[in-house]
GROMACS .gro file of C-alpha atoms in nm:
model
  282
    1UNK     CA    1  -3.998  -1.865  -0.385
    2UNK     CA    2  -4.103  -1.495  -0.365
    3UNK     CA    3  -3.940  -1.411  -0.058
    4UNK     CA    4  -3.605  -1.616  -0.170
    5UNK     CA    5  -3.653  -1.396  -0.502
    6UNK     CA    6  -3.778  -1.055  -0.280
    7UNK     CA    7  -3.381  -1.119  -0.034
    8UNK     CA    8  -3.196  -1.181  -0.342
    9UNK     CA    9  -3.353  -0.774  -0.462
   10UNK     CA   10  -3.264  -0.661  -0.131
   11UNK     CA   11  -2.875  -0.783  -0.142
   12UNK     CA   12  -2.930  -0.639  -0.501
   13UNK     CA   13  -3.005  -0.321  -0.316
   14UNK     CA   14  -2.756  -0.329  -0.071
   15UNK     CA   15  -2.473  -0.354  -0.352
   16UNK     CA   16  -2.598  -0.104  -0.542
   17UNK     CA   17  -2.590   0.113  -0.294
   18UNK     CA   18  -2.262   0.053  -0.179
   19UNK     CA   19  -2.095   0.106  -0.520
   20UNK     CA   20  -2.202   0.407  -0.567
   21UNK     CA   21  -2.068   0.503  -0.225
   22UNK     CA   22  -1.753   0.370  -0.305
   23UNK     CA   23  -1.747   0.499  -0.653
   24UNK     CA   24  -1.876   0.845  -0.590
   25UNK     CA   25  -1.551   1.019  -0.432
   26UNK     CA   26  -1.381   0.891  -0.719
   27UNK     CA   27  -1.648   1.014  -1.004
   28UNK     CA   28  -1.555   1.344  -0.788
   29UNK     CA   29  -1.188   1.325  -0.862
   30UNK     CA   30  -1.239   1.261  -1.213
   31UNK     CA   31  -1.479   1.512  -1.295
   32UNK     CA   32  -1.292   1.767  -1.052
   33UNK     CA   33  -0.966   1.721  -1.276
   34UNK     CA   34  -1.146   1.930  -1.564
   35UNK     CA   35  -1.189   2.233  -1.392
   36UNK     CA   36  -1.023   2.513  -1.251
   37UNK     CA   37  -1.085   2.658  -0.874
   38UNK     CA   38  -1.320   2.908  -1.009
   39UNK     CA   39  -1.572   2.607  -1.170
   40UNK     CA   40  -1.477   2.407  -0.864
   41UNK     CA   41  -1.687   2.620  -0.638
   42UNK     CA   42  -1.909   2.741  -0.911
   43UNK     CA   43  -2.024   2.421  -1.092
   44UNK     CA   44  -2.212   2.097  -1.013
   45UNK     CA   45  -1.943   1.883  -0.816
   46UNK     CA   46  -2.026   1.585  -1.003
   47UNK     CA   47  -2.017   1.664  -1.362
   48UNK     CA   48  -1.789   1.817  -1.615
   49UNK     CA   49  -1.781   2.175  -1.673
   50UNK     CA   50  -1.716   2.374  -1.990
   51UNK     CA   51  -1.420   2.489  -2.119
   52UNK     CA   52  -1.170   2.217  -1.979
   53UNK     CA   53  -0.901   2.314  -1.790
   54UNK     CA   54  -0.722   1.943  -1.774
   55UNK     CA   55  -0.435   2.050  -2.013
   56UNK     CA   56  -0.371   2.296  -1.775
   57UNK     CA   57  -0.434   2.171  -1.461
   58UNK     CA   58  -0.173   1.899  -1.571
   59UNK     CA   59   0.129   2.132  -1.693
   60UNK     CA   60   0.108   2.319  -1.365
   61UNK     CA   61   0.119   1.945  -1.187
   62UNK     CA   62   0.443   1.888  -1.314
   63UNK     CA   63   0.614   2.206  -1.387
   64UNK     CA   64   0.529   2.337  -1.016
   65UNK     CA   65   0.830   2.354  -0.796
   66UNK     CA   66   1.043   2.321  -1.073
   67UNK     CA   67   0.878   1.986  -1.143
   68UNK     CA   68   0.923   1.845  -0.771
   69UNK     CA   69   0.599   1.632  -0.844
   70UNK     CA   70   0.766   1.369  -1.050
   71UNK     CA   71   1.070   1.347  -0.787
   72UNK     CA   72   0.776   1.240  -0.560
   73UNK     CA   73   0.629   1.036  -0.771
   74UNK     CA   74   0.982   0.845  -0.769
   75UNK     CA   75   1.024   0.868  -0.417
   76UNK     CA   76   0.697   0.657  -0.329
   77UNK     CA   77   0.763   0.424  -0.639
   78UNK     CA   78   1.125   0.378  -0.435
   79UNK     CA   79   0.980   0.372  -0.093
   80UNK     CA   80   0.717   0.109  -0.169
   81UNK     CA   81   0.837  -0.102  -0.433
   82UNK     CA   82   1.212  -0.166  -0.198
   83UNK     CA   83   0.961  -0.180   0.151
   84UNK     CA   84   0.696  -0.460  -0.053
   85UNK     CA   85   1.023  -0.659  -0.157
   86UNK     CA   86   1.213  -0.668   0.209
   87UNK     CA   87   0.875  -0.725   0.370
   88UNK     CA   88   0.822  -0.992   0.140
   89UNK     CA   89   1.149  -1.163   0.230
   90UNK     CA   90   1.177  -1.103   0.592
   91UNK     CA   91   0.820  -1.203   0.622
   92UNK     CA   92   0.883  -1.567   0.413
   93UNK     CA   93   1.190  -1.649   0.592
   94UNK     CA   94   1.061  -1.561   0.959
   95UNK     CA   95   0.720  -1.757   0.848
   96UNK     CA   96   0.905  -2.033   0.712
   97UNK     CA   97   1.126  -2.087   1.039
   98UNK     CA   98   0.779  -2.066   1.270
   99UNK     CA   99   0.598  -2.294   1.054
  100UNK     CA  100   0.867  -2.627   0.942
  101UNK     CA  101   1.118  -2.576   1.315
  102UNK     CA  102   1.063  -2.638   1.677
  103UNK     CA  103   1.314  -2.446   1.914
  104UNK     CA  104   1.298  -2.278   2.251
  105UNK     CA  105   1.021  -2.070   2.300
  106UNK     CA  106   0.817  -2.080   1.967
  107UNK     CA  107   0.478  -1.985   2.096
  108UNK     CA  108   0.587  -1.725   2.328
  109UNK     CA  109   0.824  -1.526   2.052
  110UNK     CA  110   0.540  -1.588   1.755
  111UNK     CA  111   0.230  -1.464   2.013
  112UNK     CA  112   0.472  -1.158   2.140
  113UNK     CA  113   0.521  -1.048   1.789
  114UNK     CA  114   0.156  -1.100   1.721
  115UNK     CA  115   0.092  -0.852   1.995
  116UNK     CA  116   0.259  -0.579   1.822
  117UNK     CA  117  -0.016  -0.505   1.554
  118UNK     CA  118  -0.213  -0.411   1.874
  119UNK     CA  119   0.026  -0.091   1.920
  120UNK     CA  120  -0.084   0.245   1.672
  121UNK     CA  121   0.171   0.343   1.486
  122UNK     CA  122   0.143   0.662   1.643
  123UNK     CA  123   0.320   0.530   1.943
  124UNK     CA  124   0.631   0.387   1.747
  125UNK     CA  125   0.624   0.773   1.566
  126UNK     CA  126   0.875   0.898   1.877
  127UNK     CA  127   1.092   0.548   1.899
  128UNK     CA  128   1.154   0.499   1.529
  129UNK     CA  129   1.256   0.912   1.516
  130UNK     CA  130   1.517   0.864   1.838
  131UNK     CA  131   1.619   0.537   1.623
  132UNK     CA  132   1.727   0.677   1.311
  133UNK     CA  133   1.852   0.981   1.489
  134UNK     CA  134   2.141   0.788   1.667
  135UNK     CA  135   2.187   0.540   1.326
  136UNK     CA  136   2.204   0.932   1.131
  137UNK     CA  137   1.933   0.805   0.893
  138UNK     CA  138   1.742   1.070   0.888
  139UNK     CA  139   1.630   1.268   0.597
  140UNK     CA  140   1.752   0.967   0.405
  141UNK     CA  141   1.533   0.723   0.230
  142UNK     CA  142   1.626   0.456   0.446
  143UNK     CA  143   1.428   0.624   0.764
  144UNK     CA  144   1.104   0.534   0.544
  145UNK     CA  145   1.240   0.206   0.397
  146UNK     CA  146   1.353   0.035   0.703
  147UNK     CA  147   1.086   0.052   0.967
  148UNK     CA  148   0.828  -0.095   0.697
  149UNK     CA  149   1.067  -0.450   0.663
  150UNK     CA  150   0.892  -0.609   0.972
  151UNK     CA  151   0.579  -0.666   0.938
  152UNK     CA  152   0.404  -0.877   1.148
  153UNK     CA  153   0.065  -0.923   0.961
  154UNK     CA  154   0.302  -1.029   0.694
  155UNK     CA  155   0.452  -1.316   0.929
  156UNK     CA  156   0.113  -1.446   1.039
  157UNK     CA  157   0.002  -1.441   0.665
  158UNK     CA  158   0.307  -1.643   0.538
  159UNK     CA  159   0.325  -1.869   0.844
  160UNK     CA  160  -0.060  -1.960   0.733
  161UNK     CA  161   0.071  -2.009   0.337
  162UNK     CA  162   0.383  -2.217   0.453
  163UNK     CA  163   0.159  -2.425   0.659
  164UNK     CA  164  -0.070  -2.517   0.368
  165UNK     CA  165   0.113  -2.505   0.064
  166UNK     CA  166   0.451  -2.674   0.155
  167UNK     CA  167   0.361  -2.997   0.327
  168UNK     CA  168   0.654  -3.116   0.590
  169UNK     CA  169   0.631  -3.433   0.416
  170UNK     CA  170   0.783  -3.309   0.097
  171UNK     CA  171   1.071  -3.096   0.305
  172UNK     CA  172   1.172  -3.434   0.471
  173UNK     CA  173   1.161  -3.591   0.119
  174UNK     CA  174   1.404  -3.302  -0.007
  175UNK     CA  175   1.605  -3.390   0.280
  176UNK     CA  176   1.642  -3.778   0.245
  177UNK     CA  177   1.721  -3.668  -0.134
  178UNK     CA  178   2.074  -3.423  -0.025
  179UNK     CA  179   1.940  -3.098  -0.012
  180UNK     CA  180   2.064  -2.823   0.166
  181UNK     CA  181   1.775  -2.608   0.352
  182UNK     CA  182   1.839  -2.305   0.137
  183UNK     CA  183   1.784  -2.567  -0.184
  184UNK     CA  184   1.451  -2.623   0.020
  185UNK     CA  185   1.333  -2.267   0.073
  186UNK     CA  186   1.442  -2.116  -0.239
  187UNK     CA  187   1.378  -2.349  -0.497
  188UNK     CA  188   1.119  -2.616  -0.351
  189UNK     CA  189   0.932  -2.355  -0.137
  190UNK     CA  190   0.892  -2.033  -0.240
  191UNK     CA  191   0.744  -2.155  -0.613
  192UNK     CA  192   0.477  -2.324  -0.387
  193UNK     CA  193   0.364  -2.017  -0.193
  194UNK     CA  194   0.333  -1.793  -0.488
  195UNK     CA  195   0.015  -1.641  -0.418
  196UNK     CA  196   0.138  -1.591  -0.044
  197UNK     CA  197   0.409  -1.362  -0.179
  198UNK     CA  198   0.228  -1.162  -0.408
  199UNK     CA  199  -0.072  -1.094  -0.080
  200UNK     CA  200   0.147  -0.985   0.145
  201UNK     CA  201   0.399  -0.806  -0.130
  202UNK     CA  202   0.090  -0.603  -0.194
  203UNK     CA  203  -0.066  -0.544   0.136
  204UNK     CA  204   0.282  -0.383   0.189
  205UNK     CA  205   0.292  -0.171  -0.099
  206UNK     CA  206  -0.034  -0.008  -0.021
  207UNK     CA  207   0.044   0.055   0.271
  208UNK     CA  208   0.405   0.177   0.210
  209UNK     CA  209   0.239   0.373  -0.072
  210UNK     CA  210   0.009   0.535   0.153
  211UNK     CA  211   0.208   0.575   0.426
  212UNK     CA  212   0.196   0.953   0.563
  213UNK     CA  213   0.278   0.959   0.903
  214UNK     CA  214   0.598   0.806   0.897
  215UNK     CA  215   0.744   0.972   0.619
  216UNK     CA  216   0.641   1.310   0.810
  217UNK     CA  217   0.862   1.190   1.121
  218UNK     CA  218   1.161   1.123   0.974
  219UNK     CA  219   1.217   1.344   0.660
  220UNK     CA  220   1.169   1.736   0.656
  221UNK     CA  221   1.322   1.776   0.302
  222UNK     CA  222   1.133   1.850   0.002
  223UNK     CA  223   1.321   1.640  -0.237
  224UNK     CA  224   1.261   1.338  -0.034
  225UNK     CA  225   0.840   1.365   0.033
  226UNK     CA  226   0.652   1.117  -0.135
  227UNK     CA  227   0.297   1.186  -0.286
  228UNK     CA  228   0.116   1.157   0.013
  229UNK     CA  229   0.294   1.394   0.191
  230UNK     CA  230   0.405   1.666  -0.091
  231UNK     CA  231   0.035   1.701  -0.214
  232UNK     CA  232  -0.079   1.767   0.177
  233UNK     CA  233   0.249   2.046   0.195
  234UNK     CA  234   0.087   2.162  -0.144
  235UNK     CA  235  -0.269   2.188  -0.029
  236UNK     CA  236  -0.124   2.364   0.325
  237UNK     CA  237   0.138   2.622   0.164
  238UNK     CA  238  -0.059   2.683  -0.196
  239UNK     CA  239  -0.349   2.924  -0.028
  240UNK     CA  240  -0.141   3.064   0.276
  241UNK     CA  241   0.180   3.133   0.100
  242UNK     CA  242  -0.005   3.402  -0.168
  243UNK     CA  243  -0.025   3.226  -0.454
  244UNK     CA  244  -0.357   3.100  -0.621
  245UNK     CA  245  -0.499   2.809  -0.453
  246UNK     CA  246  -0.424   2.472  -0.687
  247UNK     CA  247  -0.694   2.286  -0.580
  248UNK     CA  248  -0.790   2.113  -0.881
  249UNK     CA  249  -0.403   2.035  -0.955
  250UNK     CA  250  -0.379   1.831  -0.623
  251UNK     CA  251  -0.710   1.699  -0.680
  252UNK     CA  252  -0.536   1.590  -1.070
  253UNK     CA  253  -0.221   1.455  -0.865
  254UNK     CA  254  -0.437   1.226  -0.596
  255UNK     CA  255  -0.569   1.073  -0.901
  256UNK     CA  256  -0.250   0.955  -1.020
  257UNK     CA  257  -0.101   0.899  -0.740
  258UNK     CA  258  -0.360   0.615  -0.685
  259UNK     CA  259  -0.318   0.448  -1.069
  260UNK     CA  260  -0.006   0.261  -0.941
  261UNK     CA  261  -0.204   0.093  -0.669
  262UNK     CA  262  -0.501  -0.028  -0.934
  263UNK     CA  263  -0.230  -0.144  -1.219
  264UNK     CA  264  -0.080  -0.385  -0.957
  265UNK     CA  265  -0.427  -0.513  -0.822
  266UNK     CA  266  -0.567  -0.569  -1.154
  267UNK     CA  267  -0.212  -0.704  -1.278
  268UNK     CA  268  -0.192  -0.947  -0.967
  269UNK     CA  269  -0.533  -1.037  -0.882
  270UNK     CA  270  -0.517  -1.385  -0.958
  271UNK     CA  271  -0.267  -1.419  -0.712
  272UNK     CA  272  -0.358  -1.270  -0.447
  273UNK     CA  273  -0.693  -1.411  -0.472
  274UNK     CA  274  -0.589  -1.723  -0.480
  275UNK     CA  275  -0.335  -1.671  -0.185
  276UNK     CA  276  -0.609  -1.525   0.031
  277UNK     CA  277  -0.802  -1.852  -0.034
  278UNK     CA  278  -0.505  -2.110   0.056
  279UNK     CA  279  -0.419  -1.961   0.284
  280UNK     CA  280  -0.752  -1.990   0.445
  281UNK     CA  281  -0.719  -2.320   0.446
  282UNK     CA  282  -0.583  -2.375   0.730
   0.00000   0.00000   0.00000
């Protein structure tokens, strides 16, 4: 009894620990957003400070630039929210057609696009710019967009949710009954493999939404940067170009910049959660 009742302390422990790990470089943000570069370097970087600068720190956020914060605000809101949907869709139709057909070289096709999660994205960096060089999509939105529609985690993920939440039993049914396949998929299917949709529509906003190297690749203008990459152009040009440093102002954006991401996990938890756990089913 004591040493079940001495591990259970220890996990305890453990998860103490390991909250406050995760939660201290955010108590740093949110503390940090109150000050001004002077306190920042002057003050205990983990509490408030005294006066508070956050009024300020927030008017120079979005009146900097004339304002160019908000157009990247939109930008990643545009970036992520149309590369979560197509990723979505591409990802449930491809799954669907691995997981209820047979046709010529299945495995092979399904293992070779496995293989491809293997490869940094670092190495596509040079392909994807010679791509949408040729296509003249750079500096365009859909440079970002495009690239992020295949996604082969996706495919595994919905091929596993497919598998165990539409049973072939009940496609042949739909069959016997007169429906057409895109009756089956549409309205039969994807209602089934909710929580599927929802995981991987979220894996691939987060990582759209985070997404810096990419962006840097294929876009050079201002106007189309989202967050990730205007707040590191900030934190490059701000000190070197004269002006004051705005450390606490990117500091101020980086929190924000991360709300959209915790709204949708809070607001969709109970899907994904429940996807992840179907679709381990199998």
């Amino acid at each position: 009894m004591l040493r079940r009742e001495s591990f259970s302390a220890v996990q305890w422990l453990l998860l103490g620990v390991f909250t406050v790990y995760c939660l201290l470089p955010l108590w740093w943000v949110v503390t940090t957003m109150f000050k001004d570069n002077g306190q920042l370097f002057s003050t205990f970087g983990l509490w408030f400070s005294s006066p508070s600068h956050l009024s300020e720190n927030l008017r120079e956020l979005f009146t900097r630039d004339d304002g160019i914060f908000s157009r990247w605000l939109l930008n990643s809101v545009v970036y992520a929210g149309a590369t979560a949907l197509g990723s979505v869709l591409v990802s449930a139709m491809a799954g669907y057609a691995f997981s209820k057909f047979e046709f010529s070289g299945k495995r092979a096709i399904f293992t070779t696009i496995l293989a491809t999660i293997m490869v940094p994205s670092t190495a596509l960096a040079l392909p994807i710019f010679l791509l949408m060089q040729k296509t003249g999509l750079l500096n365009t939105y859909w440079a970002v967009i495009l690239p992020g529609l295949v996604n082969p985690f996706g495919l595994y993920l919905m091929r596993l949710f497919w598998d165990a939440g539409f049973p072939k039993e009940l496609m042949e049914a739909a069959r016997i009954d007169g429906a057409r396949e895109g009756t089956i998929f549409w309205n039969l299917g994807m209602p089934l493999v909710r929580g599927g949709l929802v995981t991987v529509g979220l894996f691939a906003f987060v990582g759209a939404w985070n997404n810096f190297f990419l962006p840097l690749v294929v876009v050079n203008r201002t106007e189309l940067f989202p967050l990730t990459l205007g707040l590191s152009v900030w934190n490059q040009t701000s000190a070197s170009s004269g002006r004051e440093p705005i450390y606490t102002v990117i500091v101020l954006g980086a929190l924000i910049s991360i709300l959209p991401l915790v709204i949708a996990f809070l607001s969709l938890g109970r899907y994904w959660q429940g996807g992840l756990a179907s679709g381990a089913v199998k």
